[in-house]
Coordinates of N, CA and C in Angstrom, one line a residue:
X3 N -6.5 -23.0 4.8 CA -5.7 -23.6 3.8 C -6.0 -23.1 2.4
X4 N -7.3 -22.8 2.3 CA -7.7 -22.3 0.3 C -7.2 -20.9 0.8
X5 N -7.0 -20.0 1.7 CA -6.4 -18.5 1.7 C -5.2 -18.2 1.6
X6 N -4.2 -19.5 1.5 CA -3.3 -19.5 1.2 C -2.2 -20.0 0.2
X7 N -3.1 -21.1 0.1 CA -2.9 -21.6 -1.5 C -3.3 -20.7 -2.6
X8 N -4.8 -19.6 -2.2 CA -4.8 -18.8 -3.4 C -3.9 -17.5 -3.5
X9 N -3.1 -16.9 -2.2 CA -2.0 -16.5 -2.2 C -0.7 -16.7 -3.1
X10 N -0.9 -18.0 -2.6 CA 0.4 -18.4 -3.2 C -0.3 -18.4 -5.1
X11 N -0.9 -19.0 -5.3 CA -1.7 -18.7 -6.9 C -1.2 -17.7 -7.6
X12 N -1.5 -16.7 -6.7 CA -1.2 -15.2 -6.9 C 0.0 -14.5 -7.3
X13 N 0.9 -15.0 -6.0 CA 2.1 -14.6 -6.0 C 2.5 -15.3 -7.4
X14 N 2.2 -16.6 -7.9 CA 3.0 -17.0 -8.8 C 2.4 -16.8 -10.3
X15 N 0.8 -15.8 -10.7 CA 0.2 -15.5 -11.9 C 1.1 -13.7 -11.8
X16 N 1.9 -13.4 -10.6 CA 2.8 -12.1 -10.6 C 4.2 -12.2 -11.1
X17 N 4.9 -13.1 -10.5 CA 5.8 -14.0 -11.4 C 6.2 -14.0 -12.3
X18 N 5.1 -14.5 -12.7 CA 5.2 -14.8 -14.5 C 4.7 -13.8 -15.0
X19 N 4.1 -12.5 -15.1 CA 3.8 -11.5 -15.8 C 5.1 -10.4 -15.3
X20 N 5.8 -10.5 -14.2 CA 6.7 -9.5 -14.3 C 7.8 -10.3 -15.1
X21 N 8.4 -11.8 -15.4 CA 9.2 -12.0 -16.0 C 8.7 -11.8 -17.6
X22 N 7.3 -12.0 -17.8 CA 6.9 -11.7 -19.1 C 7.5 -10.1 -19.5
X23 N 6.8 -9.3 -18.9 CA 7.0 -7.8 -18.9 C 8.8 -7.7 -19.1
X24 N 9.4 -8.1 -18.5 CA 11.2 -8.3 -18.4 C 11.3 -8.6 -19.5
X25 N 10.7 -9.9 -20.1 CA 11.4 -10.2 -21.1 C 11.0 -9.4 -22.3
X26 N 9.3 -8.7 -22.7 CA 9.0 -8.1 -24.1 C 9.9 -6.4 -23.6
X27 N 10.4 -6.4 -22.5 CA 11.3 -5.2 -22.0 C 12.3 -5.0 -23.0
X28 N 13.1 -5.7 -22.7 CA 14.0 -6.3 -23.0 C 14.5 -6.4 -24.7
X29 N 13.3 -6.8 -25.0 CA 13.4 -7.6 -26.4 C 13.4 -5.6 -27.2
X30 N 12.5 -5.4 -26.4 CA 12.4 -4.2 -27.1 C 13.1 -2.9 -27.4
X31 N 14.6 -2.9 -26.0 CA 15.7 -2.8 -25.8 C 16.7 -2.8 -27.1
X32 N 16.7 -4.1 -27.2 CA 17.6 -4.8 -27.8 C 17.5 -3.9 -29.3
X33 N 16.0 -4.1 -30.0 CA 15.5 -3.7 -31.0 C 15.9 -2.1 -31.1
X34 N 15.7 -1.0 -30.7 CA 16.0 0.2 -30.1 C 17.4 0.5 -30.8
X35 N 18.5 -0.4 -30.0 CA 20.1 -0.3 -30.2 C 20.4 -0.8 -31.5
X36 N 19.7 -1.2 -32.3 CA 20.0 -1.6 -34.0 C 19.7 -0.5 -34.8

């Protein structure tokens, strides 16, 4: 049960740092084309 839950932990501290990464991506994109 804890080998899996800290899996799952994981998967979702990945998550959120590839949507972080997307979004200062992105932002920086945007800035670029001005």
């Amino acid at each position: 049960m804890a080998d899996s839950s800290k899996s799952q932990y994981l998967d979702e501290i990945y998550f959120f740092n590839l949507i972080k990464f997307n979004g200062t991506f992105s932002v920086q994109v945007v800035k670029n084309k001005k």
